[in-house]
Amino acid sequence: MKRTIYIFSDGELKRKGNTLYFETEEGKKYIPVENTSELFIFGEVSINKRLLEFLTESEIIMHFFNYYGYYVGSYYPRQHLNSGYMILKQAEHYLDPSKRLILARKFVEGAVENIKKVLAYYKNRGKQLEKYIQKIESISQSLQSCKDTEGLMAIEGNIREQYYYAFDRILDNEHFIFEGRTRRPPKNRLNALISFANSILYTVCLSEIYHTHLDPRIGFLHTTNFRRFSLNLDVAEVFKPIIADRVIFTLVNKGIIKPQHFEQKLDGIVLNEKGREVFVREMDERLKATFEHRGLGRHVSYRQLIRLELYKIEKHLIGDEEYRPFITSW
Amino acid sequence: MVNSMHPTGTLIWYYYICPREVWLMSRQLTPWQENPFIEIGRLLSEEAYKRERKEIHLENIVIDLLKTEGENVVIGEVKKSSRFEKSARMQLAFYLWRLKQLGIEATGQLLFPKEKKKIIVTLTKELKAELIEAQAQIKEIIKMEIPPQAQKTKFCSKCGYQEFCWS
Ligand code: SF4
């Protein structure tokens, strides 16, 4: 299994022979490319074109985050898997409104089903969640009759709001209270966590798309504006509850993430460097965790699970097998 | 949709493993090999038979020229295991046929150094008929709008499409 490298310190990243070489004031480090699949850059890192060429050759994608931990962008090397056929199919499913709606609805359904699984799990552990479960149940009634992606997004937004209010019951921690969703910047710690968790998951999904024949710019639920990546946002919806949110629950419930991991920035609250490190470490663990996959008859990690989901989307697009979003079984 | 990227010899190889693979390959849906060890076979061959090695280039593919004994040319391929014996045999037969069209009479040898096994392939009438049939079938497969359904076989576990097919 290839690894993800997270760089938090400041320094220079360059090619040295056939390895990546990272130099900081404190020291030097060699990163072998053979077992590196992606780089997350949080620190102030300088790079040059030679490095980008090397990453392209080595099929390594690189994601950048700014000083506050906001996603800046990715270096997405020239696609190494290329199928004009798949791109045409993807475009076809985007351009045909009914085909697009089918896929868009599946992403929302997957998200909602997984949200319900998470809530059911904590309800069984004695959390008072009936009220939220019922509300979500009733909002999701309208999914089937919804006729456009805007409507789907609105329904999902409403469901997610109820779900986030349920976090207060699940976490039961005075330092992490929801108080409504705020972004750019998040207004409190829980919102800062949610935003950061989602942005990491989006980039992980983007990395996995890079290793398929899909074009990340053509999403179905999230409207493509032909500039930004959007397919990764679609796929991430399905996995937020079982990957990103689970990491939040673990970190808060185990007291690993604390108020001192946040800082007041601009007119909001963000994770500080230590907090981001703590978060990313737990997220990495989560992505590496494995479970038995029935179809494959062996264990797969959550990261592989995302790739398998992309394969299912490919199979849907080429008319091989209708896409059914992954629903967790716990 | 057969094109220069997937010469017939390669498609014949896939055809005897799995028709679905032929279809997927014809659409450039090449699988991503995260594990580089799957394709280690080639390296192994170079070690085992270095001395006699010469090459023939045909359809972007390099075949090993094992010996020339007078008029008789022997071409061959070295394989890691006999798991894909049928594919290997038919592919080699196909190359024998192509050489024959170029005026070169040759026989083939399949070598499995690990298993100390050697198979002689000569281009018989039956093999030729089988190849013609295979080519026709390959054309039909490629023409299909949707891929042939995935079917679990002994090849799936070593196939690059395993994750794709069984996700
Ligand atoms: S995994 Fe099995 S069904 Fe799929 S292409 Fe490979 S051999 Fe064929």
Coordinates of C-alpha atoms and ligand atoms in Angstrom, one line a residue:
Chain A
M1 CA 0.0 0.0 0.0
K2 CA 1.4 3.4 -0.9
R3 CA 1.5 6.1 1.7
T4 CA 0.4 9.6 2.1
I5 CA 3.0 12.1 3.1
Y6 CA 1.9 15.1 5.2
I7 CA 4.3 18.0 5.4
F8 CA 3.6 20.5 8.3
S9 CA 7.0 22.1 8.6
D10 CA 8.5 24.9 6.4
G11 CA 11.2 24.1 4.0
E12 CA 12.2 23.1 0.5
L13 CA 10.9 20.1 -1.3
K14 CA 12.9 18.9 -4.3
R15 CA 14.0 16.1 -6.4
K16 CA 17.3 14.4 -5.6
G17 CA 18.2 11.6 -7.9
N18 CA 15.2 9.3 -7.8
T19 CA 13.8 10.4 -4.5
L20 CA 12.0 13.3 -3.0
Y21 CA 14.1 15.4 -0.6
F22 CA 12.7 17.7 2.0
E23 CA 15.0 20.1 3.7
T24 CA 14.1 22.2 6.7
E25 CA 16.1 24.3 9.1
E26 CA 16.1 21.4 11.5
G27 CA 17.2 18.7 9.1
K28 CA 16.8 16.7 5.9
K29 CA 14.6 13.9 5.0
Y30 CA 14.4 11.5 2.0
I31 CA 11.0 10.4 0.9
P32 CA 11.0 7.4 -1.4
V33 CA 8.6 7.9 -4.4
E34 CA 7.8 4.2 -5.0
N35 CA 5.6 4.0 -1.9
T36 CA 4.3 7.5 -2.0
S37 CA 0.9 8.2 -3.5
E38 CA 0.2 11.7 -2.6
L39 CA 1.5 14.8 -0.7
F40 CA -0.4 17.1 1.6
I41 CA 1.4 20.4 2.0
F42 CA 0.5 22.5 5.1
G43 CA 3.8 24.2 5.7
E44 CA 5.4 27.0 3.8
V45 CA 7.2 24.8 1.2
S46 CA 9.1 26.0 -1.9
I47 CA 9.1 23.8 -4.9
N48 CA 10.4 24.0 -8.5
K49 CA 9.4 22.8 -11.9
R50 CA 11.8 19.9 -11.8
L51 CA 9.9 18.6 -8.8
L52 CA 6.6 18.9 -10.6
E53 CA 8.0 16.9 -13.5
F54 CA 9.2 14.3 -11.2
L55 CA 5.8 14.1 -9.5
T56 CA 4.1 13.7 -12.9
E57 CA 6.5 10.9 -13.8
S58 CA 5.9 9.2 -10.5
E59 CA 2.1 9.7 -10.6
I60 CA 2.0 11.6 -7.4
I61 CA -0.6 14.2 -6.7
M62 CA 0.1 17.2 -4.4
H63 CA -2.4 19.2 -2.3
F64 CA -1.8 22.6 -0.8
F65 CA -3.4 24.1 2.2
N66 CA -2.9 27.7 3.3
Y67 CA -1.7 29.1 6.7
Y68 CA -5.2 28.7 8.2
G69 CA -5.6 25.1 6.9
Y70 CA -7.9 26.0 4.0
Y71 CA -7.6 24.1 0.9
V72 CA -5.7 26.1 -1.8
G73 CA -5.5 23.7 -4.7
S74 CA -3.9 20.6 -6.1
Y75 CA -1.1 19.8 -8.5
Y76 CA -3.0 17.3 -10.6
P77 CA -0.4 15.8 -12.9
R78 CA -1.4 14.9 -16.5
Q79 CA -3.7 11.9 -16.3
H80 CA -1.8 8.7 -16.4
L81 CA -4.9 6.6 -17.2
N82 CA -6.7 8.0 -20.2
S83 CA -9.8 6.7 -21.9
G84 CA -11.6 9.0 -24.3
Y85 CA -14.4 6.5 -24.1
M86 CA -14.9 7.0 -20.4
I87 CA -14.8 10.8 -20.7
L88 CA -17.5 10.7 -23.4
K89 CA -19.7 8.5 -21.2
Q90 CA -19.2 10.8 -18.2
A91 CA -20.1 13.8 -20.3
E92 CA -23.1 12.0 -21.7
H93 CA -24.4 11.3 -18.2
Y94 CA -23.8 14.9 -17.3
L95 CA -25.5 16.4 -20.3
D96 CA -28.6 14.3 -20.2
P97 CA -30.7 15.8 -17.4
S98 CA -32.5 12.5 -16.5
K99 CA -29.2 10.5 -16.4
R100 CA -27.6 13.2 -14.4
L101 CA -30.4 13.2 -11.9
I102 CA -30.2 9.5 -11.4
L103 CA -26.6 9.7 -10.3
A104 CA -27.0 12.9 -8.3
R105 CA -29.9 11.3 -6.4
K106 CA -27.7 8.2 -5.7
F107 CA -25.1 10.3 -4.0
V108 CA -27.6 12.0 -1.8
E109 CA -29.3 8.7 -1.0
G110 CA -25.9 7.2 -0.1
A111 CA -25.2 10.2 2.1
V112 CA -28.5 10.0 3.9
E113 CA -28.4 6.3 4.4
N114 CA -25.0 6.5 6.0
I115 CA -26.1 9.4 8.1
K116 CA -29.0 7.3 9.4
K117 CA -26.6 4.4 10.1
V118 CA -24.4 6.7 12.2
L119 CA -27.4 8.0 14.1
A120 CA -28.7 4.5 14.6
Y121 CA -25.3 3.4 16.0
Y122 CA -25.3 6.1 18.6
K123 CA -28.9 5.6 19.4
N124 CA -28.2 2.0 20.3
R125 CA -25.5 3.3 22.6
G126 CA -28.1 5.3 24.5
K127 CA -27.9 8.7 22.9
Q128 CA -31.2 10.6 22.7
L129 CA -31.5 10.9 18.9
E130 CA -35.1 9.8 18.0
K131 CA -36.1 13.4 17.3
Y132 CA -33.4 13.9 14.7
I133 CA -33.9 10.5 13.2
Q134 CA -37.6 11.1 12.7
K135 CA -37.0 14.6 11.2
I136 CA -34.4 13.2 8.8
E137 CA -36.8 10.4 7.9
S138 CA -39.5 12.8 7.0
I139 CA -37.3 15.2 5.1
S140 CA -35.9 12.3 3.0
Q141 CA -39.4 11.4 1.9
S142 CA -39.2 14.1 -0.7
L143 CA -36.0 12.7 -2.3
Q144 CA -37.8 10.5 -4.8
S145 CA -40.1 13.1 -6.2
C146 CA -37.3 15.7 -6.5
K147 CA -36.8 16.7 -10.1
D148 CA -33.5 18.6 -10.2
T149 CA -30.1 18.7 -8.6
E150 CA -30.8 22.0 -6.9
G151 CA -33.7 20.5 -5.1
L152 CA -31.6 17.5 -4.1
M153 CA -28.9 19.8 -2.7
A154 CA -31.5 21.6 -0.7
I155 CA -32.9 18.4 0.7
E156 CA -29.5 17.2 1.6
G157 CA -28.7 20.5 3.2
N158 CA -31.8 20.3 5.4
I159 CA -31.0 16.7 6.4
R160 CA -27.4 17.6 7.2
E161 CA -28.5 20.4 9.4
Q162 CA -30.6 18.1 11.5
Y163 CA -27.7 15.7 11.6
Y164 CA -25.3 18.3 12.8
Y165 CA -27.6 19.3 15.6
A166 CA -27.6 15.6 16.6
F167 CA -23.8 16.0 17.1
D168 CA -24.5 17.9 20.3
R169 CA -26.1 14.8 21.7
I170 CA -23.4 12.4 20.3
L171 CA -20.5 14.5 21.5
D172 CA -22.1 16.0 24.7
N173 CA -19.2 18.3 25.1
E174 CA -19.6 21.9 26.1
H175 CA -16.5 22.9 24.1
F176 CA -17.9 21.5 20.9
I177 CA -21.4 22.8 20.2
F178 CA -22.9 23.1 16.8
E179 CA -25.0 26.3 16.8
G180 CA -25.7 26.1 13.1
R181 CA -23.5 25.6 10.2
T182 CA -20.9 28.3 9.5
R183 CA -18.2 28.3 6.8
R184 CA -15.5 30.6 5.5
P185 CA -14.7 31.2 8.2
P186 CA -16.3 28.7 10.7
K187 CA -17.6 30.5 13.7
N188 CA -16.9 27.9 16.3
R189 CA -14.7 24.8 17.0
L190 CA -17.1 22.2 15.8
N191 CA -17.7 24.0 12.6
A192 CA -13.9 24.4 12.2
L193 CA -13.6 20.6 12.6
I194 CA -16.4 19.8 10.1
S195 CA -14.9 22.2 7.5
F196 CA -11.4 20.8 7.9
A197 CA -12.6 17.2 7.9
N198 CA -14.6 17.7 4.7
S199 CA -11.8 19.5 2.9
I200 CA -9.4 16.6 3.7
L201 CA -11.9 14.1 2.5
Y202 CA -12.5 16.0 -0.7
T203 CA -8.8 15.9 -1.5
V204 CA -8.5 12.3 -0.7
C205 CA -11.4 11.6 -3.1
L206 CA -9.6 13.7 -5.7
S207 CA -6.4 11.6 -5.3
E208 CA -8.4 8.5 -5.8
I209 CA -10.1 9.9 -8.9
Y210 CA -6.6 10.5 -10.3
H211 CA -6.0 6.8 -10.4
T212 CA -9.2 6.1 -12.4
H213 CA -10.3 7.1 -15.9
L214 CA -12.8 9.6 -14.6
D215 CA -12.5 13.3 -15.1
P216 CA -12.7 15.1 -11.7
R217 CA -14.2 18.2 -13.3
I218 CA -17.5 16.6 -14.3
G219 CA -19.6 16.1 -11.2
F220 CA -23.3 15.2 -11.2
L221 CA -24.8 16.4 -7.9
H222 CA -22.4 19.4 -7.6
T223 CA -22.7 21.6 -10.6
T224 CA -19.6 21.7 -12.6
N225 CA -18.4 25.2 -13.5
F226 CA -15.7 23.8 -15.6
R227 CA -13.0 25.2 -13.4
R228 CA -13.2 23.5 -10.2
F229 CA -13.1 19.8 -9.3
S230 CA -16.6 18.6 -8.6
L231 CA -16.8 14.8 -8.9
N232 CA -14.8 14.4 -5.8
L233 CA -17.4 16.5 -3.9
D234 CA -20.1 14.1 -5.1
V235 CA -18.3 11.0 -4.0
A236 CA -17.3 12.5 -0.7
E237 CA -21.0 13.0 0.2
V238 CA -21.4 9.2 0.5
F239 CA -18.3 8.9 2.8
K240 CA -18.5 12.0 5.0
P241 CA -20.6 10.3 7.7
I242 CA -18.5 7.1 7.9
I243 CA -15.1 8.6 7.4
A244 CA -14.9 12.4 8.2
D245 CA -17.5 12.6 10.9
R246 CA -16.3 9.4 12.6
V247 CA -12.9 11.0 12.9
I248 CA -14.5 14.0 14.6
F249 CA -16.4 11.8 17.0
T250 CA -13.3 9.8 17.9
L251 CA -11.2 12.9 18.5
V252 CA -13.7 14.7 20.6
N253 CA -15.1 11.8 22.5
K254 CA -11.6 10.5 23.4
G255 CA -10.5 14.0 24.4
I256 CA -7.7 13.9 21.9
I257 CA -8.7 17.2 20.3
K258 CA -9.1 20.0 22.9
P259 CA -9.9 23.7 22.9
Q260 CA -6.2 24.6 22.8
H261 CA -6.0 23.0 19.3
F262 CA -7.9 26.0 17.9
E263 CA -7.2 29.6 17.4
Q264 CA -9.1 32.7 16.6
K265 CA -8.3 33.8 13.1
L266 CA -9.7 36.6 11.0
D267 CA -13.4 36.6 12.0
G268 CA -13.7 32.9 12.8
I269 CA -12.1 29.9 14.5
V270 CA -9.7 27.5 12.8
L271 CA -7.6 24.5 13.9
N272 CA -4.0 25.5 14.7
E273 CA -1.0 23.6 13.4
K274 CA -1.0 21.1 16.3
G275 CA -4.7 20.6 15.9
R276 CA -4.4 19.9 12.2
E277 CA -1.6 17.5 12.8
V278 CA -3.7 15.6 15.3
F279 CA -6.7 15.6 13.0
V280 CA -4.7 14.4 10.0
R281 CA -3.1 11.6 11.9
E282 CA -6.4 10.2 13.0
M283 CA -7.9 10.6 9.6
D284 CA -5.0 8.7 8.1
E285 CA -5.6 5.9 10.6
R286 CA -9.2 5.9 9.6
L287 CA -8.4 5.7 5.9
K288 CA -6.0 2.8 6.5
A289 CA -8.4 0.8 8.7
T290 CA -9.7 -2.3 6.9
F291 CA -12.8 -4.4 6.9
E292 CA -14.0 -7.4 5.0
H293 CA -15.4 -6.6 1.5
R294 CA -17.9 -9.2 0.4
G295 CA -17.6 -8.8 -3.4
L296 CA -13.8 -8.9 -3.4
G297 CA -13.6 -11.6 -0.7
R298 CA -10.8 -9.8 1.1
H299 CA -10.1 -6.9 3.4
V300 CA -10.0 -3.4 2.0
S301 CA -9.2 -0.1 3.6
Y302 CA -11.5 2.9 3.6
R303 CA -9.3 4.6 1.1
Q304 CA -9.6 1.6 -1.2
L305 CA -13.3 1.7 -0.6
I306 CA -13.4 5.2 -2.1
R307 CA -11.6 3.9 -5.2
L308 CA -14.0 0.9 -5.4
E309 CA -16.9 3.4 -5.3
L310 CA -15.3 5.2 -8.3
Y311 CA -15.1 1.9 -10.2
K312 CA -18.8 1.4 -9.5
I313 CA -19.5 4.9 -11.0
E314 CA -17.4 3.9 -14.0
K315 CA -19.4 0.7 -14.4
H316 CA -22.6 2.7 -14.2
L317 CA -21.4 5.1 -16.9
I318 CA -20.4 2.4 -19.3
G319 CA -23.8 0.7 -18.8
D320 CA -22.3 -2.3 -17.1
E321 CA -24.0 -2.2 -13.7
E322 CA -26.2 0.4 -12.1
Y323 CA -24.5 2.3 -9.4
R324 CA -25.5 1.6 -5.8
P325 CA -23.8 3.8 -3.3
F326 CA -21.9 2.1 -0.5
I327 CA -23.9 1.9 2.7
T328 CA -22.1 0.9 5.8
S329 CA -23.3 -2.2 7.6
W330 CA -22.9 -1.2 11.2
Chain B
M1 CA -12.1 0.0 -32.4
V2 CA -9.1 -2.2 -32.6
N3 CA -6.2 0.0 -32.9
S4 CA -2.5 0.1 -32.9
M5 CA -2.3 0.3 -29.1
H6 CA -3.7 -3.2 -28.7
P7 CA -2.3 -5.4 -31.5
T8 CA -4.2 -8.5 -32.2
G9 CA -1.6 -10.7 -30.5
T10 CA -2.3 -9.0 -27.2
L11 CA -6.1 -9.2 -27.7
I12 CA -5.7 -12.9 -28.4
W13 CA -3.9 -13.2 -25.1
Y14 CA -6.7 -11.5 -23.2
Y15 CA -9.4 -13.3 -25.2
Y16 CA -8.4 -16.6 -23.7
I17 CA -8.3 -15.2 -20.2
C18 CA -11.5 -13.2 -20.2
P19 CA -13.7 -11.6 -23.0
R20 CA -14.5 -8.8 -20.6
E21 CA -10.9 -7.9 -20.5
V22 CA -10.8 -7.6 -24.3
W23 CA -13.7 -5.2 -24.2
L24 CA -12.3 -3.1 -21.4
M25 CA -8.9 -3.0 -23.1
S26 CA -10.5 -2.0 -26.4
R27 CA -11.8 1.2 -24.6
Q28 CA -8.4 2.0 -23.2
L29 CA -9.8 1.3 -19.8
T30 CA -6.4 0.0 -18.6
P31 CA -6.4 -1.0 -15.0
W32 CA -4.2 0.9 -12.5
Q33 CA -1.5 -1.4 -11.2
E34 CA -0.7 -0.1 -7.7
N35 CA 1.3 -3.3 -7.1
P36 CA 4.3 -3.3 -9.5
F37 CA 5.0 -7.0 -8.7
I38 CA 2.2 -8.3 -10.8
E39 CA 4.1 -7.7 -14.0
I40 CA 7.4 -9.2 -12.7
G41 CA 7.3 -12.0 -15.2
R42 CA 9.4 -10.2 -17.8
L43 CA 12.3 -9.6 -15.5
L44 CA 12.4 -13.2 -14.6
S45 CA 12.6 -14.3 -18.2
E46 CA 15.6 -12.1 -18.9
E47 CA 17.6 -13.7 -16.1
A48 CA 16.8 -17.3 -17.0
Y49 CA 17.5 -17.2 -20.8
K50 CA 19.9 -14.4 -21.3
R51 CA 22.5 -16.2 -23.3
E52 CA 20.4 -17.4 -26.2
R53 CA 18.3 -14.2 -26.4
K54 CA 17.7 -12.4 -29.7
E55 CA 14.6 -10.5 -30.6
I56 CA 12.1 -10.2 -33.4
H57 CA 9.9 -7.2 -33.5
L58 CA 6.4 -7.7 -34.7
E59 CA 3.4 -5.5 -34.1
N60 CA 5.1 -3.4 -31.4
I61 CA 5.8 -6.7 -29.6
V62 CA 9.1 -8.2 -29.0
I63 CA 9.3 -12.0 -29.4
D64 CA 12.3 -13.9 -28.4
L65 CA 14.2 -15.6 -31.1
L66 CA 15.5 -18.6 -29.4
K67 CA 17.5 -20.4 -32.2
T68 CA 17.9 -20.7 -35.9
E69 CA 18.7 -24.2 -36.8
G70 CA 19.4 -24.2 -40.5
E71 CA 16.2 -23.2 -42.1
N72 CA 14.2 -23.7 -38.9
V73 CA 13.5 -20.7 -36.7
V74 CA 12.4 -21.2 -33.2
I75 CA 10.7 -18.4 -31.4
G76 CA 9.6 -18.6 -27.8
E77 CA 8.4 -16.9 -24.8
V78 CA 9.4 -17.3 -21.2
K79 CA 6.6 -17.3 -18.7
K80 CA 6.5 -17.1 -15.0
S81 CA 3.9 -19.8 -14.5
S82 CA 1.7 -22.0 -16.7
R83 CA -1.4 -20.3 -15.3
F84 CA -2.0 -18.6 -18.6
E85 CA -0.8 -21.5 -20.7
K86 CA -3.8 -21.4 -23.1
S87 CA -3.4 -17.7 -23.7
A88 CA 0.4 -18.1 -24.2
R89 CA 0.0 -20.9 -26.6
M90 CA -2.6 -19.2 -28.8
Q91 CA -0.6 -16.0 -28.8
L92 CA 2.5 -17.8 -29.9
A93 CA 0.5 -19.6 -32.5
F94 CA -0.7 -16.3 -33.8
Y95 CA 2.9 -15.0 -34.1
L96 CA 3.9 -18.2 -35.9
W97 CA 1.1 -17.5 -38.3
R98 CA 2.1 -13.9 -38.8
L99 CA 5.7 -15.0 -39.5
K100 CA 4.5 -17.5 -42.0
Q101 CA 2.6 -14.8 -43.8
L102 CA 6.0 -13.0 -44.0
G103 CA 7.6 -16.1 -45.4
I104 CA 9.2 -17.3 -42.3
E105 CA 8.6 -20.9 -41.2
A106 CA 9.0 -21.2 -37.5
T107 CA 8.1 -23.3 -34.5
G108 CA 7.4 -22.0 -31.0
Q109 CA 8.5 -22.9 -27.5
L110 CA 6.9 -21.9 -24.3
L111 CA 9.2 -22.0 -21.4
F112 CA 8.3 -22.1 -17.8
P113 CA 11.6 -22.0 -16.0
K114 CA 10.2 -22.2 -12.5
E115 CA 8.3 -25.3 -13.3
K116 CA 11.0 -26.7 -15.6
K117 CA 8.4 -27.1 -18.3
K118 CA 8.6 -26.7 -22.0
I119 CA 5.8 -26.7 -24.5
I120 CA 6.4 -27.0 -28.3
V121 CA 3.9 -25.1 -30.4
T122 CA 3.6 -25.7 -34.1
L123 CA 1.1 -24.0 -36.4
T124 CA -1.4 -26.8 -37.3
K125 CA -4.5 -26.4 -39.4
E126 CA -6.6 -26.8 -36.3
L127 CA -4.7 -24.0 -34.5
K128 CA -5.1 -21.7 -37.5
A129 CA -8.8 -22.4 -37.6
E130 CA -9.1 -21.7 -33.9
L131 CA -7.2 -18.4 -34.3
I132 CA -9.5 -17.3 -37.1
E133 CA -12.5 -18.1 -34.9
A134 CA -10.9 -16.2 -32.0
Q135 CA -10.3 -13.1 -34.2
A136 CA -13.9 -13.1 -35.3
Q137 CA -15.0 -13.4 -31.7
I138 CA -12.8 -10.6 -30.6
K139 CA -14.3 -8.4 -33.2
E140 CA -17.8 -9.2 -32.0
I141 CA -16.8 -8.5 -28.4
I142 CA -15.4 -5.1 -29.2
K143 CA -18.5 -4.2 -31.2
M144 CA -20.7 -4.8 -28.1
E145 CA -22.3 -1.6 -26.6
I146 CA -21.7 -2.8 -23.1
P147 CA -19.1 -5.0 -21.7
P148 CA -19.6 -8.8 -21.3
Q149 CA -20.7 -9.4 -17.7
A150 CA -18.0 -10.2 -15.1
Q151 CA -17.8 -13.8 -14.3
K152 CA -15.7 -15.2 -11.5
T153 CA -12.9 -17.5 -12.8
K154 CA -9.6 -18.6 -11.6
F155 CA -8.1 -15.7 -13.4
C156 CA -9.9 -13.0 -11.5
S157 CA -7.7 -13.1 -8.4
K158 CA -4.6 -12.2 -10.5
C159 CA -6.4 -9.9 -12.9
G160 CA -5.7 -6.1 -13.0
Y161 CA -9.5 -5.6 -13.2
Q162 CA -10.3 -7.5 -10.1
E163 CA -11.1 -4.4 -8.1
F164 CA -13.1 -2.9 -11.0
C165 CA -15.1 -6.0 -11.6
W166 CA -15.9 -7.0 -8.1
S167 CA -16.3 -3.6 -6.4
Ligands
SF4_1 S1 -11.5 -9.7 -12.9 FE1 -12.3 -11.6 -13.8 S2 -14.1 -11.0 -14.9 FE2 -13.0 -9.1 -14.5 S3 -11.8 -8.8 -16.3 FE3 -10.5 -9.9 -14.9 S4 -10.8 -12.1 -15.3 FE4 -12.4 -11.0 -16.4

